[in-house]
Tab-separated table of C-alpha atoms in Angstrom:
chain	number	residue	atom	x	y	z
A	278	GLU	CA	-51.811	-27.425	-27.798
A	279	VAL	CA	-51.647	-27.535	-24.001
A	280	ARG	CA	-54.109	-25.124	-22.462
A	281	LEU	CA	-54.513	-24.534	-18.727
A	282	VAL	CA	-57.023	-22.034	-17.393
A	283	GLU	CA	-56.979	-21.081	-13.721
A	284	SER	CA	-59.680	-19.327	-11.775
A	285	GLY	CA	-60.799	-18.644	-8.207
A	286	GLY	CA	-58.192	-16.161	-6.969
A	287	GLY	CA	-59.097	-13.036	-5.118
A	288	LEU	CA	-58.540	-10.816	-2.086
A	289	VAL	CA	-58.991	-12.454	1.272
A	290	GLN	CA	-58.218	-11.591	4.867
A	291	PRO	CA	-55.644	-13.607	6.916
A	292	GLY	CA	-57.244	-16.786	8.105
A	293	GLY	CA	-59.640	-16.902	5.200
A	294	SER	CA	-60.113	-19.475	2.471
A	295	LEU	CA	-60.160	-19.711	-1.338
A	296	ARG	CA	-60.622	-22.549	-3.814
A	297	LEU	CA	-58.685	-22.377	-6.980
A	298	SER	CA	-59.610	-24.368	-10.125
A	299	CYS	CA	-57.702	-25.254	-13.253
A	300	THR	CA	-59.211	-26.779	-16.360
A	301	ALA	CA	-56.870	-28.486	-18.791
A	302	SER	CA	-57.265	-29.242	-22.474
A	303	GLY	CA	-55.105	-30.256	-25.464
A	304	PHE	CA	-53.582	-33.328	-23.888
A	305	PRO	CA	-54.687	-36.631	-22.260
A	306	PHE	CA	-55.417	-35.959	-18.609
A	307	ASN	CA	-53.264	-38.817	-17.402
A	308	TYR	CA	-50.424	-36.667	-16.176
A	309	ALA	CA	-49.355	-35.518	-12.799
A	310	MET	CA	-50.543	-31.947	-12.253
A	311	SER	CA	-49.102	-29.267	-10.053
A	312	TRP	CA	-49.733	-25.910	-8.524
A	313	VAL	CA	-46.848	-23.422	-8.397
A	314	ARG	CA	-46.787	-19.832	-7.287
A	315	GLN	CA	-44.770	-16.690	-7.682
A	316	ALA	CA	-44.686	-13.918	-5.106
A	317	PRO	CA	-43.765	-10.376	-6.227
A	318	GLY	CA	-40.064	-10.177	-6.961
A	319	MET	CA	-39.502	-13.930	-6.299
A	320	GLY	CA	-38.981	-16.965	-8.396
A	321	LEU	CA	-41.422	-19.750	-9.089
A	322	GLU	CA	-42.219	-21.892	-6.011
A	323	TRP	CA	-43.578	-25.368	-6.114
A	324	VAL	CA	-46.719	-25.722	-3.989
A	325	SER	CA	-48.302	-29.094	-4.578
A	326	THR	CA	-48.540	-32.084	-6.986
A	327	ILE	CA	-51.226	-34.676	-7.544
A	328	PHE	CA	-50.807	-37.865	-9.571
A	329	THR	CA	-53.447	-39.542	-11.655
A	330	ALA	CA	-54.185	-42.160	-8.959
A	331	GLY	CA	-54.572	-39.449	-6.298
A	332	GLN	CA	-51.210	-39.362	-4.498
A	333	THR	CA	-50.541	-35.881	-3.255
A	334	TYR	CA	-47.425	-33.921	-2.186
A	335	TYR	CA	-47.086	-30.478	-0.615
A	336	THR	CA	-44.294	-28.055	0.157
A	337	ASP	CA	-43.821	-27.807	3.914
A	338	SER	CA	-45.179	-24.278	4.285
A	339	VAL	CA	-48.600	-25.247	3.140
A	340	LYS	CA	-49.068	-28.724	4.631
A	341	GLY	CA	-52.175	-28.962	6.703
A	342	ARG	CA	-53.644	-25.796	5.147
A	343	PHE	CA	-53.870	-26.489	1.412
A	344	THR	CA	-55.506	-29.494	-0.275
A	345	ILE	CA	-55.011	-30.454	-3.899
A	346	SER	CA	-57.549	-32.623	-5.675
A	347	ARG	CA	-58.527	-33.583	-9.200
A	348	ASP	CA	-61.624	-34.590	-11.166
A	349	ASN	CA	-60.323	-36.675	-14.064
A	350	ALA	CA	-63.807	-36.774	-15.696
A	351	LYS	CA	-63.736	-32.931	-15.890
A	352	ASN	CA	-59.998	-32.505	-16.704
A	353	THR	CA	-59.871	-30.197	-13.719
A	354	ILE	CA	-57.663	-29.823	-10.674
A	355	TYR	CA	-58.349	-27.774	-7.523
A	356	LEU	CA	-56.434	-26.242	-4.713
A	357	GLN	CA	-58.331	-25.530	-1.531
A	358	LEU	CA	-56.491	-22.863	0.449
A	359	ASN	CA	-57.406	-22.518	4.164
A	360	SER	CA	-55.953	-20.575	7.007
A	361	LEU	CA	-54.331	-18.217	4.541
A	362	LYS	CA	-51.379	-16.109	5.562
A	363	THR	CA	-50.047	-12.870	4.134
A	364	GLU	CA	-47.016	-14.819	2.909
A	365	ASP	CA	-49.367	-16.881	0.672
A	366	THR	CA	-49.859	-13.774	-1.517
A	367	ALA	CA	-48.784	-14.722	-5.017
A	368	MET	CA	-49.796	-15.469	-8.529
A	369	TYR	CA	-50.838	-19.123	-8.588
A	370	TYR	CA	-50.303	-21.233	-11.640
A	371	CYS	CA	-51.558	-24.594	-12.697
A	372	ALA	CA	-48.896	-26.708	-14.382
A	373	LYS	CA	-48.788	-29.915	-16.378
A	374	GLY	CA	-46.570	-32.469	-14.839
A	375	ASP	CA	-44.606	-32.818	-11.573
A	376	ALA	CA	-43.231	-29.333	-11.097
A	377	ARG	CA	-40.623	-30.654	-8.644
A	378	VAL	CA	-38.663	-32.317	-11.494
A	379	ILE	CA	-39.375	-30.018	-14.466
A	380	PRO	CA	-37.206	-26.890	-15.024
A	381	ASP	CA	-39.254	-23.733	-14.740
A	382	SER	CA	-38.450	-22.845	-18.344
A	383	ASP	CA	-39.878	-26.135	-19.537
A	384	LEU	CA	-43.035	-26.200	-17.294
A	385	PRO	CA	-46.300	-25.805	-19.196
A	386	ARG	CA	-48.509	-23.507	-17.128
A	387	GLY	CA	-51.554	-21.363	-17.394
A	388	GLN	CA	-51.935	-17.580	-17.143
A	389	GLY	CA	-52.354	-17.681	-13.382
A	390	THR	CA	-54.775	-16.454	-10.847
A	391	GLN	CA	-53.900	-13.854	-8.250
A	392	VAL	CA	-54.282	-14.579	-4.537
A	393	THR	CA	-53.823	-11.650	-2.248
A	394	VAL	CA	-54.027	-12.105	1.521
A	395	SER	CA	-54.377	-8.823	3.348
A	396	SER	CA	-56.304	-7.214	6.173
């Protein structure tokens, strides 16, 4: 059974930083892994993907501010969020696979961690 557990969200002021973590279990950790987010009243939005060998991809709105990484020995991925903006407020989900090519309804993801950016 695929299990993805996110942590690290919270309330932060604009310009602040957070580091999200996601620990995976129930499958070999040789998959691409992604972060997606969902703002209130909106659909799921792809944020970033990292492949096993370390190649990374970002949606344009977070390039230069967010950094995805992975520790294959710990079955864990991370998302460093810097220079946060109010529009980054969302529930952030860790997902198994490349979320750019997997339909939302088929995307295995965790329970999410809330990021709120507000002064």
